[in-house]
Short mmCIF file of C-alpha atoms in Angstrom, two decimals:
data_model
loop_
_atom_site.label_atom_id
_atom_site.label_comp_id
_atom_site.label_asym_id
_atom_site.label_seq_id
_atom_site.Cartn_x
_atom_site.Cartn_y
_atom_site.Cartn_z
CA MET A 1 74.38 106.03 98.00
CA THR A 2 72.12 104.57 100.88
CA ARG A 3 73.99 103.32 103.93
CA THR A 4 73.71 99.72 104.67
CA THR A 5 72.12 99.04 108.07
CA ILE A 6 72.02 96.18 110.56
CA ARG A 7 68.56 95.62 109.52
CA ASP A 8 69.85 94.83 105.94
CA VAL A 9 72.35 92.28 107.36
CA ALA A 10 69.67 90.64 109.39
CA LYS A 11 67.27 90.44 106.37
CA GLU A 12 70.11 89.00 104.18
CA ALA A 13 71.18 86.29 106.75
CA GLY A 14 67.69 85.49 107.64
CA VAL A 15 68.07 86.24 111.37
CA SER A 16 66.88 88.87 113.76
CA ILE A 17 68.74 92.26 114.24
CA SER A 18 69.74 91.26 117.79
CA VAL A 19 71.44 88.27 116.63
CA VAL A 20 73.51 90.43 114.05
CA SER A 21 74.32 92.51 117.00
CA TYR A 22 75.40 89.54 118.99
CA VAL A 23 77.74 88.28 116.32
CA LEU A 24 79.09 91.56 115.19
CA ASN A 25 79.84 92.58 118.85
CA ASP A 26 81.25 89.14 119.69
CA ASN A 27 79.04 89.13 122.80
CA PRO A 28 80.51 86.39 125.13
CA ASN A 29 77.08 86.20 127.02
CA VAL A 30 75.17 84.70 124.07
CA SER A 31 75.52 81.29 122.44
CA ILE A 32 75.27 81.55 118.59
CA SER A 33 75.92 78.51 116.39
CA ARG A 34 78.81 78.45 113.99
CA GLU A 35 76.63 78.26 111.16
CA THR A 36 74.47 81.27 112.20
CA ARG A 37 77.60 83.07 112.86
CA GLU A 38 79.00 82.58 109.61
CA ARG A 39 75.91 83.52 107.67
CA VAL A 40 75.80 86.69 109.47
CA LEU A 41 79.28 87.57 108.80
CA ALA A 42 78.91 86.54 105.07
CA ALA A 43 76.05 88.71 104.67
CA ALA A 44 77.65 91.67 106.39
CA LYS A 45 80.61 90.90 104.01
CA LYS A 46 78.43 90.78 101.00
CA LEU A 47 76.70 94.19 101.94
CA ASN A 48 79.79 95.79 102.88
CA TYR A 49 78.33 96.57 106.01
CA THR A 50 80.28 98.97 108.32
CA PRO A 51 79.30 99.22 112.05
CA ASN A 52 78.82 102.88 113.38
CA ARG A 53 81.54 102.44 115.83
CA ILE A 54 80.96 105.83 117.59
CA ALA A 55 77.18 104.95 118.25
CA GLN A 56 78.45 101.36 119.12
CA SER A 57 80.65 102.62 121.59
CA MET A 58 78.21 104.92 123.31
CA ARG A 59 75.80 102.24 123.68
CA THR A 60 78.07 99.34 124.92
CA GLN A 61 80.43 101.58 126.70
CA LYS A 62 83.20 99.79 124.66
CA SER A 63 85.88 101.51 122.32
CA ARG A 64 86.69 98.20 120.73
CA VAL A 65 90.35 99.37 120.79
CA LEU A 66 93.42 97.85 122.53
CA GLY A 67 96.35 99.77 123.71
CA LEU A 68 99.84 98.64 123.20
CA ALA A 69 102.16 100.79 125.59
CA THR A 70 105.88 100.38 125.28
CA PHE A 71 109.47 101.70 125.72
CA TRP A 72 110.60 99.80 122.67
CA ASP A 73 111.66 101.63 119.31
CA ILE A 74 108.89 100.95 116.86
CA SER A 75 111.65 99.81 114.26
CA ASP A 76 112.68 97.16 116.29
CA SER A 77 111.64 93.76 114.86
CA VAL A 78 110.75 92.36 118.17
CA PHE A 79 108.23 95.39 118.49
CA THR A 80 106.89 94.82 115.02
CA ASP A 81 106.48 90.99 115.33
CA ILE A 82 104.67 91.30 118.60
CA LEU A 83 102.38 94.00 117.18
CA LYS A 84 101.58 91.85 114.36
CA GLY A 85 100.58 89.04 116.66
CA ILE A 86 98.40 91.19 118.93
CA ASP A 87 96.80 92.80 115.76
CA SER A 88 96.06 89.29 114.25
CA VAL A 89 93.95 88.35 117.41
CA ALA A 90 92.47 91.84 117.75
CA GLU A 91 91.24 91.66 114.07
CA LYS A 92 89.16 88.40 114.84
CA HIS A 93 87.42 90.16 117.63
CA GLY A 94 86.63 93.02 115.64
CA TYR A 95 89.09 95.19 117.60
CA ALA A 96 91.78 97.86 116.38
CA VAL A 97 95.05 98.39 118.20
CA THR A 98 96.60 101.71 119.03
CA TYR A 99 100.35 102.43 119.90
CA CYS A 100 101.11 104.31 123.19
CA HIS A 101 104.84 105.45 123.58
CA ILE A 102 106.19 105.22 127.33
CA LYS A 103 109.20 107.58 128.07
CA ASN A 104 108.50 107.88 131.87
CA THR A 105 105.84 107.72 134.47
CA SER A 106 104.14 110.74 133.13
CA SER A 107 103.83 109.40 129.79
CA ALA A 108 102.46 106.07 131.07
CA ASP A 109 99.77 107.67 133.01
CA LYS A 110 98.26 108.67 129.76
CA VAL A 111 97.40 105.01 129.34
CA ILE A 112 95.12 105.39 132.35
CA ASP A 113 93.58 108.70 130.71
CA LEU A 114 93.01 106.66 127.57
CA TYR A 115 91.11 104.01 129.48
CA ASN A 116 89.15 106.70 131.62
CA GLN A 117 87.93 108.43 128.68
CA ARG A 118 86.92 104.98 127.14
CA GLN A 119 89.34 105.29 124.16
CA ILE A 120 90.92 101.83 125.00
CA ASP A 121 89.14 98.70 126.51
CA GLY A 122 92.41 97.31 127.80
CA VAL A 123 96.30 97.51 127.36
CA ILE A 124 99.08 95.37 126.68
CA PHE A 125 102.43 96.54 128.20
CA LEU A 126 105.57 95.51 126.21
CA LEU A 127 108.36 96.41 128.60
CA HIS A 128 111.88 95.82 129.23
CA VAL A 129 113.22 93.03 131.65
CA ASP A 130 115.67 95.81 132.98
CA ALA A 131 114.26 98.51 135.21
CA ALA A 132 113.74 101.93 132.93
CA LYS A 133 114.55 104.93 134.17
CA ASN A 134 112.16 107.45 135.32
CA PHE A 135 109.70 104.56 135.64
CA THR A 136 108.72 102.60 138.41
CA GLU A 137 107.21 99.47 137.28
CA LYS A 138 105.79 98.20 140.42
CA ASN A 139 104.24 101.46 141.54
CA PHE A 140 102.60 101.92 137.98
CA LEU A 141 100.97 98.57 137.78
CA LYS A 142 99.46 99.27 141.23
CA LYS A 143 97.68 102.26 139.73
CA ILE A 144 96.52 99.80 137.04
CA LYS A 145 95.25 97.55 139.48
CA THR A 146 93.46 100.41 141.48
CA GLN A 147 92.00 101.39 138.41
CA GLN A 148 90.86 98.22 137.40
CA ILE A 149 92.27 98.40 134.01
CA PRO A 150 92.42 95.04 131.89
CA ALA A 151 95.88 94.52 131.14
CA VAL A 152 98.73 92.01 130.17
CA ILE A 153 102.51 92.51 130.72
CA ILE A 154 105.15 91.16 128.22
CA ASN A 155 108.14 90.90 129.88
CA GLY A 156 108.69 93.56 132.57
CA SER A 157 110.88 93.90 135.69
CA THR A 158 108.34 92.63 137.91
CA GLN A 159 106.04 89.62 138.58
CA ASP A 160 102.78 90.98 140.00
CA GLU A 161 100.64 88.03 141.55
CA ASP A 162 97.55 89.55 140.40
CA LEU A 163 98.56 90.34 136.69
CA SER A 164 99.28 88.04 133.67
CA TYR A 165 102.61 88.08 132.06
CA VAL A 166 104.03 86.74 128.79
CA TYR A 167 107.89 86.41 128.99
CA ILE A 168 110.64 86.36 126.40
CA ASP A 169 112.79 83.52 128.02
CA TYR A 170 116.19 84.59 127.54
CA TYR A 171 117.42 82.09 129.84
CA ASN A 172 115.97 79.15 127.68
CA THR A 173 117.78 80.71 124.46
CA SER A 174 121.02 79.49 125.72
CA SER A 175 119.56 76.21 127.04
CA VAL A 176 118.23 75.48 123.37
CA ALA A 177 121.65 76.64 121.74
CA VAL A 178 123.60 74.31 124.07
CA GLU A 179 121.41 71.27 123.64
CA TYR A 180 121.47 71.79 119.98
CA LEU A 181 125.17 71.90 119.72
CA TYR A 182 125.40 68.82 121.98
CA SER A 183 123.11 66.86 119.76
CA LEU A 184 125.56 67.59 117.00
CA GLY A 185 128.41 66.22 118.99
CA HIS A 186 130.10 69.22 120.36
CA ARG A 187 131.24 69.21 123.98
CA LYS A 188 133.52 72.24 124.16
CA LEU A 189 131.58 75.32 124.01
CA ALA A 190 132.87 78.97 124.07
CA TYR A 191 130.52 81.72 124.85
CA MET A 192 130.88 85.14 123.42
CA LEU A 193 130.05 87.82 125.94
CA PRO A 194 128.27 91.19 125.32
CA ASP A 195 130.15 94.46 125.65
CA LYS A 196 130.53 96.18 129.09
CA ASP A 197 127.42 98.22 128.36
CA GLU A 198 125.04 95.21 128.11
CA VAL A 199 126.80 92.46 129.83
CA ASN A 200 125.21 93.35 133.49
CA ARG A 201 121.65 93.83 132.12
CA ARG A 202 119.06 91.34 133.24
CA GLN A 203 118.52 89.52 129.81
CA ALA A 204 122.45 89.18 129.15
CA VAL A 205 122.73 87.70 132.83
CA GLN A 206 119.63 85.26 132.18
CA ARG A 207 121.40 84.24 129.00
CA ILE A 208 124.93 83.67 130.52
CA ASN A 209 123.25 81.84 133.33
CA GLY A 210 121.30 79.66 130.86
CA PHE A 211 124.38 78.83 129.29
CA LYS A 212 126.21 77.86 132.31
CA ALA A 213 123.28 75.74 133.62
CA ALA A 214 122.98 73.61 130.39
CA LEU A 215 126.80 72.76 130.54
CA THR A 216 126.24 71.79 134.13
CA ASP A 217 123.35 69.69 133.23
CA LEU A 218 125.16 67.96 130.29
CA GLY A 219 128.19 67.43 132.25
CA LEU A 220 130.56 69.78 130.00
CA ASP A 221 133.38 72.07 130.94
CA GLN A 222 133.12 75.78 131.48
CA TYR A 223 136.56 76.97 132.41
CA ALA A 224 137.80 80.61 132.06
CA PRO A 225 139.21 80.61 128.41
CA PHE A 226 136.02 79.82 126.89
CA TYR A 227 134.29 83.16 127.94
CA PHE A 228 135.49 86.09 125.80
CA ASP A 229 134.13 89.33 124.43
CA GLN A 230 134.92 91.74 121.46
CA ASP A 231 138.17 93.09 123.35
CA THR A 232 139.24 89.46 123.99
CA VAL A 233 138.34 87.69 120.54
CA GLY A 234 142.03 87.85 119.82
CA GLU A 235 142.93 85.40 122.43
CA LEU A 236 140.08 82.92 121.42
CA ILE A 237 141.63 83.01 117.80
CA LYS A 238 145.04 82.05 119.14
CA ILE A 239 143.55 79.14 121.10
CA LEU A 240 141.80 78.15 117.93
CA ARG A 241 145.02 78.33 115.92
CA GLU A 242 146.75 75.99 118.42
CA GLU A 243 147.81 72.47 117.84
CA ASP A 244 146.55 71.38 121.24
CA VAL A 245 143.10 70.15 120.37
CA GLU A 246 142.15 69.81 124.25
CA ARG A 247 142.03 73.57 124.62
CA LYS A 248 140.11 74.31 121.38
CA PRO A 249 136.27 75.00 121.58
CA THR A 250 134.51 73.12 118.70
CA ALA A 251 131.60 75.79 118.96
CA ILE A 252 130.81 79.31 120.09
CA VAL A 253 127.59 80.70 121.44
CA ALA A 254 127.27 84.40 120.69
CA HIS A 255 125.01 86.71 123.05
CA LYS A 256 123.31 88.02 119.92
CA THR A 257 123.41 88.13 116.33
CA ASN A 258 125.26 91.38 116.07
CA TYR A 259 127.99 90.14 118.09
CA ALA A 260 128.20 86.87 116.01
CA ALA A 261 128.41 89.10 112.98
CA PHE A 262 131.42 90.81 114.34
CA LEU A 263 132.85 87.53 115.43
CA LEU A 264 132.44 85.91 111.81
CA LYS A 265 134.27 88.57 110.29
CA ALA A 266 137.00 88.45 112.86
CA LEU A 267 137.45 84.68 112.30
CA LEU A 268 137.36 85.08 108.50
CA GLU A 269 140.18 87.66 108.52
CA ALA A 270 142.03 85.20 110.79
CA GLY A 271 141.63 82.44 108.44
CA VAL A 272 139.43 80.55 110.86
CA LYS A 273 136.78 78.69 108.91
CA VAL A 274 133.25 78.49 110.01
CA PRO A 275 131.80 75.79 110.45
CA ASP A 276 134.68 73.65 109.34
CA ASP A 277 137.04 74.85 112.06
CA VAL A 278 134.55 76.03 114.69
CA SER A 279 130.66 76.38 114.73
CA VAL A 280 128.83 79.47 115.58
CA ILE A 281 125.18 80.07 116.84
CA ALA A 282 123.43 83.37 118.19
CA LEU A 283 121.09 83.51 120.91
CA ASN A 284 118.32 85.66 118.85
CA ASP A 285 117.44 85.89 115.35
CA ASN A 286 117.74 88.61 113.04
CA TYR A 287 116.90 89.28 109.25
CA ILE A 288 120.72 89.82 108.75
CA ALA A 289 121.51 86.19 109.70
CA ASP A 290 120.75 85.06 106.23
CA TYR A 291 123.12 87.41 104.73
CA LEU A 292 126.26 86.63 106.81
CA THR A 293 129.17 84.46 105.71
CA PRO A 294 128.27 81.90 106.35
CA PRO A 295 124.50 82.18 107.05
CA LEU A 296 124.14 82.21 110.78
CA THR A 297 122.46 79.38 112.63
CA SER A 298 120.45 81.22 115.43
CA VAL A 299 117.83 80.67 118.27
CA ARG A 300 114.50 82.23 117.22
CA VAL A 301 112.29 83.94 119.97
CA PRO A 302 108.53 83.45 119.07
CA THR A 303 107.86 87.09 119.19
CA TYR A 304 104.70 86.70 116.96
CA SER A 305 103.21 84.05 119.20
CA ILE A 306 103.92 86.09 122.33
CA GLY A 307 101.90 88.96 120.64
CA GLN A 308 99.01 86.53 119.93
CA LYS A 309 99.09 84.84 123.44
CA SER A 310 99.17 88.18 125.18
CA ALA A 311 96.18 89.32 123.16
CA GLU A 312 94.27 86.05 123.89
CA LEU A 313 94.77 86.71 127.52
CA LEU A 314 93.52 90.21 127.45
CA PHE A 315 90.33 89.26 125.76
CA ASP A 316 89.80 86.40 128.23
CA ILE A 317 90.13 89.27 130.83
CA LEU A 318 87.65 91.33 128.89
CA LYS A 319 85.19 88.72 129.10
CA GLY A 320 85.30 88.78 132.85
CA LYS A 321 87.82 85.96 133.62
CA ILE A 322 90.36 86.65 136.60
CA LEU A 323 93.74 85.83 135.33
CA ASN A 324 97.16 85.73 136.74
CA GLU A 325 98.99 83.66 134.17
CA LYS A 326 102.90 83.52 133.93
CA LEU A 327 103.95 82.09 130.50
CA LYS A 328 106.96 81.34 128.57
CA LEU A 329 106.58 80.19 125.24
CA PRO A 330 109.25 77.67 123.64
CA ASN A 331 112.16 79.02 121.69
CA LYS A 332 113.46 77.09 118.55
CA VAL A 333 116.67 76.90 116.66
CA VAL A 334 116.76 78.20 112.96
CA GLU A 335 119.40 76.21 110.99
CA ARG A 336 121.46 77.70 108.55
CA GLN A 337 125.11 76.97 107.62
CA SER A 338 127.31 78.03 110.65
CA CYS A 339 126.94 74.72 112.49
CA ARG A 340 128.33 71.47 111.71
CA PRO A 341 127.76 68.13 113.18
CA LEU A 342 130.68 66.28 114.89
CA VAL A 343 128.90 62.80 114.98
#
């Protein structure tokens, strides 16, 4: 079978070969009308045209591949959602996405090698907000800037003034939860802290601080009995069983869905009904939330949109724009059945 060429696409679309090249390469320096662009893309699809990427790469000095470098476990739903968002934007630009697993500074340096070998045109770093072992983020990003590698960071423990970041807004997850509960008429809120291995991590501190600030902004109480963890959940249950209404919280904000799952089980076993006796909301969303008893109301972080936005920023950088954006996308409440209105 004869391979379809760019000349065939040009003939089918009724345009020059150079116009086809501009459209298929998404050349930012050439203005092509929407009608012509759509005609070229339709012709390429009709003829099942596949560009010779190797030759294209040699000619344009571009790989048409983005790197996604991360410490995150690839089975984590946050990673997969962000990857899907990045891939959706990359596909529109005719790009692929390759995964780079970071374990330490040495493995991170391989990202630089990939760029210098023209195997990627730019990279998105999905990093933790807490500093990683065997990896000094500040020093590594300095290398990225020295090498002039187009890059965008999701999260991270730094805020380099020369680079663009898209953050997961952990602080705001608490604000959104408290404001939602307040809108339902709740005025006495408890907070379920993470365990000792997690409570001092930066994202946990941000969530806790966001909770405290939201209470202050709304003029609500935040006295000690209303903060508990898995080890002290029994004390909370005692308070919920008391006749003294003044001491009882009407709603509980749980650090994450897995903590909320533990809490729902403990309350059920103690005969405390959710949401009749107390409402519960978690500060992250997880697929298991739908299957808990009752289904758990939660705050959803826009991970897919974070992936999309980071890719859009990177393509802007690839087009020559100098960016140092610092973005936080809004979180939202996913209503299920674990919260009830008091008004």
